[in-house]
Coordinates of C-alpha atoms and ligand atoms in Angstrom, one line a residue:
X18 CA 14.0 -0.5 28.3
X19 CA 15.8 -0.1 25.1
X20 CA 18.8 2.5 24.3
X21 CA 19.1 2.7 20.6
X22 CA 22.7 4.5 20.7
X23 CA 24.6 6.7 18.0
X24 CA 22.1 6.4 15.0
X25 CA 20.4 8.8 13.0
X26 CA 17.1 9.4 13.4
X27 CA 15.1 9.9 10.5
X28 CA 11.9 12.1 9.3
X29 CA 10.1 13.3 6.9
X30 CA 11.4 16.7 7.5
X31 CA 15.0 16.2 8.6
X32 CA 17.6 13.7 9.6
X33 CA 19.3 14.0 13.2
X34 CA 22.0 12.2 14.6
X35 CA 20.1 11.1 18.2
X36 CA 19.4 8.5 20.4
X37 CA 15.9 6.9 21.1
X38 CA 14.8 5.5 24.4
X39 CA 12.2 3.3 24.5
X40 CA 10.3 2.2 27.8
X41 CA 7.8 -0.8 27.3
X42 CA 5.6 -0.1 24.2
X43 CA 6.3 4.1 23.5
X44 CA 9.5 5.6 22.8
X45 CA 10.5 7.5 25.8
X46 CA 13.1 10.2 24.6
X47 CA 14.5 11.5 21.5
X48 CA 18.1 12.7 22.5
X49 CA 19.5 14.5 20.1
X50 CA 23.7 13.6 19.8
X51 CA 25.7 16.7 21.9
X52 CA 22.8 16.6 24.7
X53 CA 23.9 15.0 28.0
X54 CA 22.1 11.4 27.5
X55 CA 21.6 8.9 31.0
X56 CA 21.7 6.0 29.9
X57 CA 19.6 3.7 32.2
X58 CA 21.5 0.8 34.1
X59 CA 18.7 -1.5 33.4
X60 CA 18.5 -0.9 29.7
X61 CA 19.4 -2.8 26.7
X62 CA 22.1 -0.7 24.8
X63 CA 21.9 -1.3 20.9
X64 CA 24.4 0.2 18.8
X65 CA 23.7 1.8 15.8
X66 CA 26.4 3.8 14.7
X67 CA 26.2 4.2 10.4
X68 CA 22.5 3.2 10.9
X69 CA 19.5 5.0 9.9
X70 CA 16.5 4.9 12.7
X71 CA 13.1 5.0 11.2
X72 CA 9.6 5.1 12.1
X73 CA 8.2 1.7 11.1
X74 CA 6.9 1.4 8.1
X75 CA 3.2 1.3 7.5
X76 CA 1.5 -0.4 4.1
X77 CA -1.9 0.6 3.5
X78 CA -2.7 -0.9 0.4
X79 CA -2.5 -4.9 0.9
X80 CA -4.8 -7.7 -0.2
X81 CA -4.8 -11.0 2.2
X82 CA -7.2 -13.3 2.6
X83 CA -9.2 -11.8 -0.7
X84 CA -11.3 -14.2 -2.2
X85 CA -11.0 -13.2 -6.0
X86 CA -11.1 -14.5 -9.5
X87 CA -12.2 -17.9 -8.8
X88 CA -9.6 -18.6 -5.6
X89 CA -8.3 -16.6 -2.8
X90 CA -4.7 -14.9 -2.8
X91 CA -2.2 -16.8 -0.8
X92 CA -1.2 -14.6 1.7
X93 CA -3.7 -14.8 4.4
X94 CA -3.2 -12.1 7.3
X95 CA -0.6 -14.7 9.1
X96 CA 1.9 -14.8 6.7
X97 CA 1.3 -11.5 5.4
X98 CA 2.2 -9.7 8.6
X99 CA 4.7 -11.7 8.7
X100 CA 6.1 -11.0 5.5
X101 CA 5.8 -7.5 6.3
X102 CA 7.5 -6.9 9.8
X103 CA 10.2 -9.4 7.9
X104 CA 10.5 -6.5 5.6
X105 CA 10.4 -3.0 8.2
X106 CA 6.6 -2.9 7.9
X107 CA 5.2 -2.5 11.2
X108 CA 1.5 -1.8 10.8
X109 CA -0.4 -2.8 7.5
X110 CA -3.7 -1.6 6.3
X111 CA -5.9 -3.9 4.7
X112 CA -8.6 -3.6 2.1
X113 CA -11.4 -5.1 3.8
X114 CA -13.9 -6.1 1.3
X115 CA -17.6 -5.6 1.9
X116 CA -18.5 -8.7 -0.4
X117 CA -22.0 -8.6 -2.4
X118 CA -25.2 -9.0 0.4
X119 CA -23.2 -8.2 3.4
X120 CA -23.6 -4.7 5.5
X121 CA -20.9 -2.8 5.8
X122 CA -20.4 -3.7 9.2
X123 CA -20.9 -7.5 8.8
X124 CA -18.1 -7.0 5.8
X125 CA -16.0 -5.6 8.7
X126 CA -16.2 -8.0 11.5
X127 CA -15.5 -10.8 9.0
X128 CA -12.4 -9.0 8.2
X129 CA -11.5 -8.6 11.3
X130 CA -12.2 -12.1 11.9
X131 CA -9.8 -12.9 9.6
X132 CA -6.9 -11.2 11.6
X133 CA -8.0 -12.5 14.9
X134 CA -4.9 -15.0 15.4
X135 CA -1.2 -15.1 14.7
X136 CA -1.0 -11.5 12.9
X137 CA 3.0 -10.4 13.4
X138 CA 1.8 -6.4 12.9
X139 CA -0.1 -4.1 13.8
X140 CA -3.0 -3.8 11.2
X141 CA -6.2 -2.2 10.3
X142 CA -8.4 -2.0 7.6
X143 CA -10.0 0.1 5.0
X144 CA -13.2 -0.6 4.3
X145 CA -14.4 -1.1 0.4
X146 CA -17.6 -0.7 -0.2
X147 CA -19.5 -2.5 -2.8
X148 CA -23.5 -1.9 -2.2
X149 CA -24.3 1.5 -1.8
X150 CA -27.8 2.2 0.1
X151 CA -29.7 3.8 2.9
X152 CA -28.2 1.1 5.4
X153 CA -24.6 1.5 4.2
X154 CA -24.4 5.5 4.3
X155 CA -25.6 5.6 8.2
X156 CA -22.7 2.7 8.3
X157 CA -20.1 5.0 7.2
X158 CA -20.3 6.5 10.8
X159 CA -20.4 3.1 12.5
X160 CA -17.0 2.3 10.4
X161 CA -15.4 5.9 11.8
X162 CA -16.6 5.2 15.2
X163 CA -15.2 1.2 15.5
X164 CA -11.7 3.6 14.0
X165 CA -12.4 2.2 10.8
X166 CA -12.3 5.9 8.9
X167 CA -11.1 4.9 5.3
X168 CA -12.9 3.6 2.3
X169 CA -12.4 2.0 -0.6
X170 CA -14.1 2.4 -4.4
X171 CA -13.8 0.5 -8.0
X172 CA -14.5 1.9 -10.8
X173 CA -14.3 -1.2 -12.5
X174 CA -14.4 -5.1 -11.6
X175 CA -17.6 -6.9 -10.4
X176 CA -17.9 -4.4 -7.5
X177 CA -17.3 -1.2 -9.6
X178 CA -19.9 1.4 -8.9
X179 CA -21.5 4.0 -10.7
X180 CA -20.7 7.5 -11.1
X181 CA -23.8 8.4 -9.1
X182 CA -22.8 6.0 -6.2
X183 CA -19.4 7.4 -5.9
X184 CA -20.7 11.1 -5.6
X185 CA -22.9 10.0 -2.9
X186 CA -19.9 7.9 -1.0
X187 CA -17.9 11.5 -1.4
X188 CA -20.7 13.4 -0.4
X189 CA -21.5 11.4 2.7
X190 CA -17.7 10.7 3.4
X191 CA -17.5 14.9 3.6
X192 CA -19.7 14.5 6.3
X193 CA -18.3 12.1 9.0
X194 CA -14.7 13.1 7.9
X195 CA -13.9 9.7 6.3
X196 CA -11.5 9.4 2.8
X197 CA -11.7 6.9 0.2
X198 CA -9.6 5.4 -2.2
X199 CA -10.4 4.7 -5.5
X200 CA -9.0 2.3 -8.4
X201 CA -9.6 4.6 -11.0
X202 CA -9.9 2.7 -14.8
X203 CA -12.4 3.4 -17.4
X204 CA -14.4 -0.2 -17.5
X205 CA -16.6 0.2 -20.4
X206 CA -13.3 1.1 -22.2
X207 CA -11.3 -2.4 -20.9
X208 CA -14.1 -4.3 -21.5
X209 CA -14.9 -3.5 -25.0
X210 CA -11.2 -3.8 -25.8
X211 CA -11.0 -7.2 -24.5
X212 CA -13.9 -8.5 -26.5
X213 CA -12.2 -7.3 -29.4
X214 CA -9.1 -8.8 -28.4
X215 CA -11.1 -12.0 -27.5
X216 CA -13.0 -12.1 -31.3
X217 CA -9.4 -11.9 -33.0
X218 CA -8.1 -15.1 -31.1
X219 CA -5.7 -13.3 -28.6
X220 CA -7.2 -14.7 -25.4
X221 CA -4.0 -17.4 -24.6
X222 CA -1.7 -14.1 -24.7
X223 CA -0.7 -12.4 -21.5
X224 CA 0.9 -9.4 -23.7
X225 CA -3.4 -8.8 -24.3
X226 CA -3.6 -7.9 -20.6
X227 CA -1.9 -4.6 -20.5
X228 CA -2.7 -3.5 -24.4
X229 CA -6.7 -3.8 -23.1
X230 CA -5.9 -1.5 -20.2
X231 CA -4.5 1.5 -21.6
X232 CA -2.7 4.5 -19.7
X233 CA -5.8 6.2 -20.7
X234 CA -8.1 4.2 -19.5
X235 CA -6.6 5.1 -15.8
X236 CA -6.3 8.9 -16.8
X237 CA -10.3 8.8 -17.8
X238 CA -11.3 7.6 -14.5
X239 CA -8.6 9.6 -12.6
X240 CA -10.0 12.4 -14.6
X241 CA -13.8 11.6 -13.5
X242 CA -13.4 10.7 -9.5
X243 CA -11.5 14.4 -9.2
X244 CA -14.7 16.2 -11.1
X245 CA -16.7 13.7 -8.8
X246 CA -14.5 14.8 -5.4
X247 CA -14.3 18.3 -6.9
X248 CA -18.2 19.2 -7.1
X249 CA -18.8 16.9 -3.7
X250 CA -16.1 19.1 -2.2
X251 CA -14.5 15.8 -0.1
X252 CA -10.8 15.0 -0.2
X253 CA -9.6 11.8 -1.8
X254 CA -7.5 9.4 -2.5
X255 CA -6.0 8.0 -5.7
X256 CA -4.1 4.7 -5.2
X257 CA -1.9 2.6 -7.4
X258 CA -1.4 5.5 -9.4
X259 CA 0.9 4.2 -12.8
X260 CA 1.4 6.5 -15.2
X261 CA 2.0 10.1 -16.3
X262 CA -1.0 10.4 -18.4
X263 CA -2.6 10.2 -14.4
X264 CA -0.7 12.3 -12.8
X265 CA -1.3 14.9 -15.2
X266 CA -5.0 14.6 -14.6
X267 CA -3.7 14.9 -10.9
X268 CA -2.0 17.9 -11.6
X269 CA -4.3 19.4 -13.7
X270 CA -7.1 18.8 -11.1
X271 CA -5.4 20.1 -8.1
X272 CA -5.0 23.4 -9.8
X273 CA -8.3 23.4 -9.8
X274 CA -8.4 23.3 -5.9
X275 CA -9.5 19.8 -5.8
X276 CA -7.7 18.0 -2.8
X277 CA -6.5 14.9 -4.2
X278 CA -4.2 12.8 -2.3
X279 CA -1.9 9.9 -4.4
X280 CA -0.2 6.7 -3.9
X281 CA 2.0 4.5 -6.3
X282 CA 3.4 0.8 -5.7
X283 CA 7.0 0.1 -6.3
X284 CA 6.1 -2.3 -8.9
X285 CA 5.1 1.1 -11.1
X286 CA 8.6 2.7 -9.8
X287 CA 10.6 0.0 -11.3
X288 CA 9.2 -2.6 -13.6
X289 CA 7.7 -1.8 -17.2
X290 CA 5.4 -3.5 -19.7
X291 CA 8.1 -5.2 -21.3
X292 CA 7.8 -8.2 -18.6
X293 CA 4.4 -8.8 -20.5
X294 CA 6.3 -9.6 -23.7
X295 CA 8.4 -12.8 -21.8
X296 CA 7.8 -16.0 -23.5
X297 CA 5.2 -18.5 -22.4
X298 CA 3.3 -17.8 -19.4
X299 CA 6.4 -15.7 -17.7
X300 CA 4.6 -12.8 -17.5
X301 CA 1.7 -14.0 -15.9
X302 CA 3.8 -13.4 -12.4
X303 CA 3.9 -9.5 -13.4
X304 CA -0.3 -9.5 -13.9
X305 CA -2.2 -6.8 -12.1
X306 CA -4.6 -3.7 -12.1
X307 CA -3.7 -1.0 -13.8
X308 CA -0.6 -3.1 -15.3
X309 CA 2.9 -2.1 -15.3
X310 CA 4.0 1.1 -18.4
X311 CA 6.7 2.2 -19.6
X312 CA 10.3 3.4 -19.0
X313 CA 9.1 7.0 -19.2
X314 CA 6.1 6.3 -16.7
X315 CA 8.6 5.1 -14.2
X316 CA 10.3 8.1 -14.6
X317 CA 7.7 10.7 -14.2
X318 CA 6.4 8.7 -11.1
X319 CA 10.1 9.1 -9.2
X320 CA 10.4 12.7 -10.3
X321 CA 6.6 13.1 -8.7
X322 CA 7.7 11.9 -5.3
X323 CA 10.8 13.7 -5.2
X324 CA 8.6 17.1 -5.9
X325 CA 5.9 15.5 -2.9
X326 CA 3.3 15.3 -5.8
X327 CA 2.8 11.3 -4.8
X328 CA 2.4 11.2 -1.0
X329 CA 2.5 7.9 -0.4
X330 CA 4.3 4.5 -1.5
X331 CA 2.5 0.9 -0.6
X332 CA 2.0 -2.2 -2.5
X333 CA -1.0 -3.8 -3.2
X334 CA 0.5 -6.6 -1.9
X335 CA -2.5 -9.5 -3.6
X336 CA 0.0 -12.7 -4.0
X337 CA -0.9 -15.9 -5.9
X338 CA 1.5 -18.4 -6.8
X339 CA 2.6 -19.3 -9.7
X340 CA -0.1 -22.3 -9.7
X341 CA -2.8 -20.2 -9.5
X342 CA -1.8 -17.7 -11.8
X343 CA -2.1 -20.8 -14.4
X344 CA -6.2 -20.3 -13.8
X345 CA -5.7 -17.8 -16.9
X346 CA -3.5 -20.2 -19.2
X347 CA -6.5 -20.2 -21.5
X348 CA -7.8 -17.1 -21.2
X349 CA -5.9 -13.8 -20.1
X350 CA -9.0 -12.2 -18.1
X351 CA -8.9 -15.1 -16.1
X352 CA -5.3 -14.8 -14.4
X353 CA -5.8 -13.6 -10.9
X354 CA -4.3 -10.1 -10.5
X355 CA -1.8 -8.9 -8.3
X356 CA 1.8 -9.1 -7.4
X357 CA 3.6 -9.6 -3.7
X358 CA 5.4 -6.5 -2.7
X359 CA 4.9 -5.9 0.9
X360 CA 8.2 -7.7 2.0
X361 CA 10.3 -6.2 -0.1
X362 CA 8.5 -2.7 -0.2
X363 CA 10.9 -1.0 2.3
X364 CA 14.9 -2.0 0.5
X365 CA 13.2 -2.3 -3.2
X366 CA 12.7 1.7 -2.6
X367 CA 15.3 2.8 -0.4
X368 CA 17.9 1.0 -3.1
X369 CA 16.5 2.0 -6.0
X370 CA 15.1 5.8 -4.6
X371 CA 17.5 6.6 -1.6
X372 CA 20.5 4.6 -2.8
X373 CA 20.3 6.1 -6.5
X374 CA 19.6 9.8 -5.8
X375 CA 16.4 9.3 -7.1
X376 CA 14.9 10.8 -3.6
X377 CA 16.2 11.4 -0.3
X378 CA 15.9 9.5 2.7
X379 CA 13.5 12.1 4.2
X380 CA 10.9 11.6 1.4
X381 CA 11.6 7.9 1.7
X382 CA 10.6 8.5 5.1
X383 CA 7.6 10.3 4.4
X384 CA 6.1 8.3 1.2
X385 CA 6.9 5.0 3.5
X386 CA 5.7 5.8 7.0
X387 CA 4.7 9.6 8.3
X388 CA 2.7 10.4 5.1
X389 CA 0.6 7.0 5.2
X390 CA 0.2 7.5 9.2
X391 CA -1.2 11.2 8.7
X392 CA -3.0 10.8 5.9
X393 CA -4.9 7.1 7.0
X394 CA -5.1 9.0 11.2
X395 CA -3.0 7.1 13.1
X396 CA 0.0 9.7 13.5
X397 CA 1.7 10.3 15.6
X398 CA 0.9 7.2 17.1
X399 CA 2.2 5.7 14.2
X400 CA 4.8 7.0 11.7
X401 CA 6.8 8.9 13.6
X402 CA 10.2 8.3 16.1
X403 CA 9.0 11.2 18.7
X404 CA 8.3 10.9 22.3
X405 CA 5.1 9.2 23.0
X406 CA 4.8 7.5 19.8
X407 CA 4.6 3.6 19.4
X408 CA 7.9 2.5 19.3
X409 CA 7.8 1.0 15.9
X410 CA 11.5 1.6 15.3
X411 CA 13.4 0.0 11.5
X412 CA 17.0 0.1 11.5
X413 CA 18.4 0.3 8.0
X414 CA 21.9 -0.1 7.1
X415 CA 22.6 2.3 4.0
X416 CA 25.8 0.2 3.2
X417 CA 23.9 -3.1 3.5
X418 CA 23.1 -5.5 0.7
X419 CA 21.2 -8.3 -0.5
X420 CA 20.0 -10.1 -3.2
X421 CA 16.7 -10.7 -3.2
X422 CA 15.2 -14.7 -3.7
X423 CA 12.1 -16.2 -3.2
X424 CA 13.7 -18.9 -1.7
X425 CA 14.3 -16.5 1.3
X426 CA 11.2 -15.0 1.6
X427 CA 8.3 -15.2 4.4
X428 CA 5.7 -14.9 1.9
X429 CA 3.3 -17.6 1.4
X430 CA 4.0 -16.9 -2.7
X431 CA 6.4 -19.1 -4.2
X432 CA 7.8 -16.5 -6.8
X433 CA 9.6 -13.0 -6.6
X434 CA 8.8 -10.5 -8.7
X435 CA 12.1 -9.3 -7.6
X436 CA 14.3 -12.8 -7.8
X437 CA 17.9 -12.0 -8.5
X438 CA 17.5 -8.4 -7.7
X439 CA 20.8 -6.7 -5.7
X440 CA 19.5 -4.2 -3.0
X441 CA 21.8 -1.4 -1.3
X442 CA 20.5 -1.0 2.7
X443 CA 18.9 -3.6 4.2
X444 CA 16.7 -3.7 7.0
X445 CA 18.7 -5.0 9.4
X446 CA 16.3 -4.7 12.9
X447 CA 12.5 -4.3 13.2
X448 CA 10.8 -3.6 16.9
X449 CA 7.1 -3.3 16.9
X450 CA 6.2 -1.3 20.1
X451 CA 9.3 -2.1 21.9
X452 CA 9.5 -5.5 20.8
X453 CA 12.3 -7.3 18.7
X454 CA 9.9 -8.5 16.1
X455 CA 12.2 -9.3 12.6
X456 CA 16.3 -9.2 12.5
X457 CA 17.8 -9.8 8.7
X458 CA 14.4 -10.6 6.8
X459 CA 13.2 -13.0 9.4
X460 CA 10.5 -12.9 12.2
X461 CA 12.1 -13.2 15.6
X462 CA 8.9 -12.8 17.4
X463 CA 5.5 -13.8 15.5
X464 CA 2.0 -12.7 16.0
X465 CA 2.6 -9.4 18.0
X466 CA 0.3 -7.5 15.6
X467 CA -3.0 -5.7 17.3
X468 CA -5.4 -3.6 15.8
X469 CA -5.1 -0.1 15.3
X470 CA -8.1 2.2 16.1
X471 CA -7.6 5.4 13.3
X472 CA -9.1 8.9 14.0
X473 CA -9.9 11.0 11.3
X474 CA -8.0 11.4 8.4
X475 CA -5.4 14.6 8.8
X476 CA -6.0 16.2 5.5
Ligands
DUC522 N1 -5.3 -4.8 -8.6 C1 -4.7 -6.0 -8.6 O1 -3.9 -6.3 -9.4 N2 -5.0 -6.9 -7.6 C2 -5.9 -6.6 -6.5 C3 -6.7 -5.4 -6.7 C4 -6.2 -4.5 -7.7 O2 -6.7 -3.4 -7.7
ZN523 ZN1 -5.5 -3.1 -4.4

């Protein structure tokens, strides 16, 4: 047994000062402070006075083990979950990818595959799909019943699909009670700007990444998959939402009663297009999908979650070092895409949303951990400090601070987006089910992590 004494427990809804006892795996009692509180002789007392208890975090937008662009990302699910718990994340949610000729269910089990040893949190995945047939829709249900019951869509990339394909996804996803996401940009619209860019000699420039993928181009397709989800009457999902050109398509569709869900990626909450300008190859490190915007983006995406307009904040965490990023030295389309973030997810935005009166705690809560677990069906289970619930339990000290340095960090990448960065409340304690997984950024006790079996979506 564990007695976490004299913190304040956190939620999406409210903050009370309380103590949490936790017995084996599940948090026992929630014992709010002025309540007479036994504390068990055989438990271990942990003080937590000036600390903030929240649920462990959940991330359910990371890349490991993604074979992509001509090499594979290095975070594999070992040091990824790793990196995670390191960081307060206690559960991740992967993008499994259904590659081309696979079923959907053979794309699953080799993802699953992939987490079979040393993961150091609990996981699950989504499940993208990227051949859309007879054999795939009766899948759908196979996916929901193995607890598999979210999706993934591109509307660009080699496994974009077509309008007509992501209508029928919606339509059958209606039906077993599944959600997707979706990476909403306008593909004809990149690619033809990057031939033009290509034709004028502007292919050794990583500035030509972000001018070929316009806010617009997101807005289109943000635009299309709500008409799509509108007329197939299904709820979705948009993730790595980046600009306000987007979330005015997400506004603009909800008041017209379509039930769009949205997620954004601290990267779009705090760095702009400006990285892309860095001399040399420097901004190759800051290369991903939709890219980063500018100042005024930023803005409208804080002021979004602080009105519960975004619901959730993860990372598409898709890490590649700084030697692999040079696989686009010649040619800008050719830089693998993606950032890490799923370390430094949970103090990146409690220091710059929290600690700056950007947000409050309770939304910090809520966009981190009990939105992600409602929305992807694993609450209360997962993203909550009640009684019964995993006891997936961060302590955060809101005086704490840090600088952050990839010399530090548990990630297989060898960069930081974030190197030199100073953080206020650090993540001091992480237990995964009752277990002292990660003290002060590093793993205590590795490859804990099980899989999580999801229920339907709670939309
Ligand atoms: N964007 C990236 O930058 N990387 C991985 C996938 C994505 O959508
Ligand atoms: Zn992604």
């Amino acid at each position: 047994m564990i007695y976490f004494k004299g913190g304040t427990v956190v939620s999406a809804r409210k903050s009370v000062p309380a103590d949490v006892l936790v017995d084996g795996e599940k948090i026992l009692r929630v014992i709010p402070a002025g309540e007479p509180a036994e504390i068990p002789a055989e438990a271990e007392v942990i003080d937590c006075t000036g600390k903030l208890l929240f649920p462990g975090f959940i991330d359910a937008h990371t890349h490991f083990d993604l074979h992509v662009a001509g090499t594979v990302t290095c975070d594999d699910f070992a040091s990824g979950t790793a990196a995670a718990v390191a960081g307060g994340t206690t559960m991740i949610i992967d993008m499994g990818t259904q590659y081309k000729g696979e079923t959907l269910r053979e794309g699953m089990q080799n993802w699953l595959e992939k987490a079979k040893d040393g993961v150091s949190c609990d996981y699950s995945i989504h499940m993208s799909i990227s051949e859309w047939n007879e054999e795939a829709r009766k899948q759908c249900q196979d996916m929901m019943d193995e607890g598999v019951s979210t999706f993934k869509v591109y509307m660009t990339y080699d496994i974009q699909m077509t309008d007509k394909e992501i209508f029928e996804v919606l339509r059958r996803l209606r039906e077993v009670g599944g959600i997707t996401g979706c990476h909403c940009e306008n593909a004809g619209m990149i690619d033809a700007l990057r031939e033009e860019f290509l034709r004028d000699g502007k292919e050794k420039e990583v500035r030509s990444h972000y001018l070929t993928r316009p806010p617009q181009a997101e807005a289109e397709a943000i635009n299309r998959y709500c008409s799509l989800a509108q007329i197939a009457d299904c709820p979705v999902m948009d993730v790595h939402l980046t600009c306000e050109e987007g979330l005015n398509e997400i506004r603009a569709a909800r008041q017209r009663g379509v039930k769009i869900y949205a997620e954004t990626c601290p990267q779009y909450l705090t760095m702009d297009d400006s990285l892309y300008e860095l001399p040399g190859f420097e901004g190759a490190k800051y290369v991903c999908a939709p890219p980063l915007r500018k100042k005024k983006d930023i803005d409208a995406l804080w002021a979004a979650i602080a009105a519960g307009e975004i619901q959730t904040v993860c990372t598409d965490h898709c890490a590649f070092t700084t030697e692999q990023k040079k696989l686009g030295l010649d040619d800008f389309r050719k830089i693998p895409g993606g950032m890490p973030g799923v370390e430094t997810r949970g103090e990146v935005i409690f220091s710059e949303g929290v600690a700056k009166g950007r947000i409050t705690q309770e939304q910090f809560c809520a966009v981190l951990s009990e939105n992600v677990a409602r929305i992807y069906g694993c609450y209360p289970q997962k993203g909550a400090i009640l009684e019964g619930s995993d006891a997936d339990i961060v302590i955060l000290n809101p005086q704490g601070k840090k600088t952050i340095t990839a010399a530090k960090q548990v990630s297989k990448c060898d960069y930081a987006p974030y190197e030199g960065k100073e953080i206020t409340g650090t993540v001091e304690q992480v237990f995964l089910r009752g277990k002292k997984a990660a003290a002060d950024g590093a793993v205590l006790t590795p490859s804990l992590g099980r899989f999580v079996r999801r229920h339907k979506p709670e939309l």
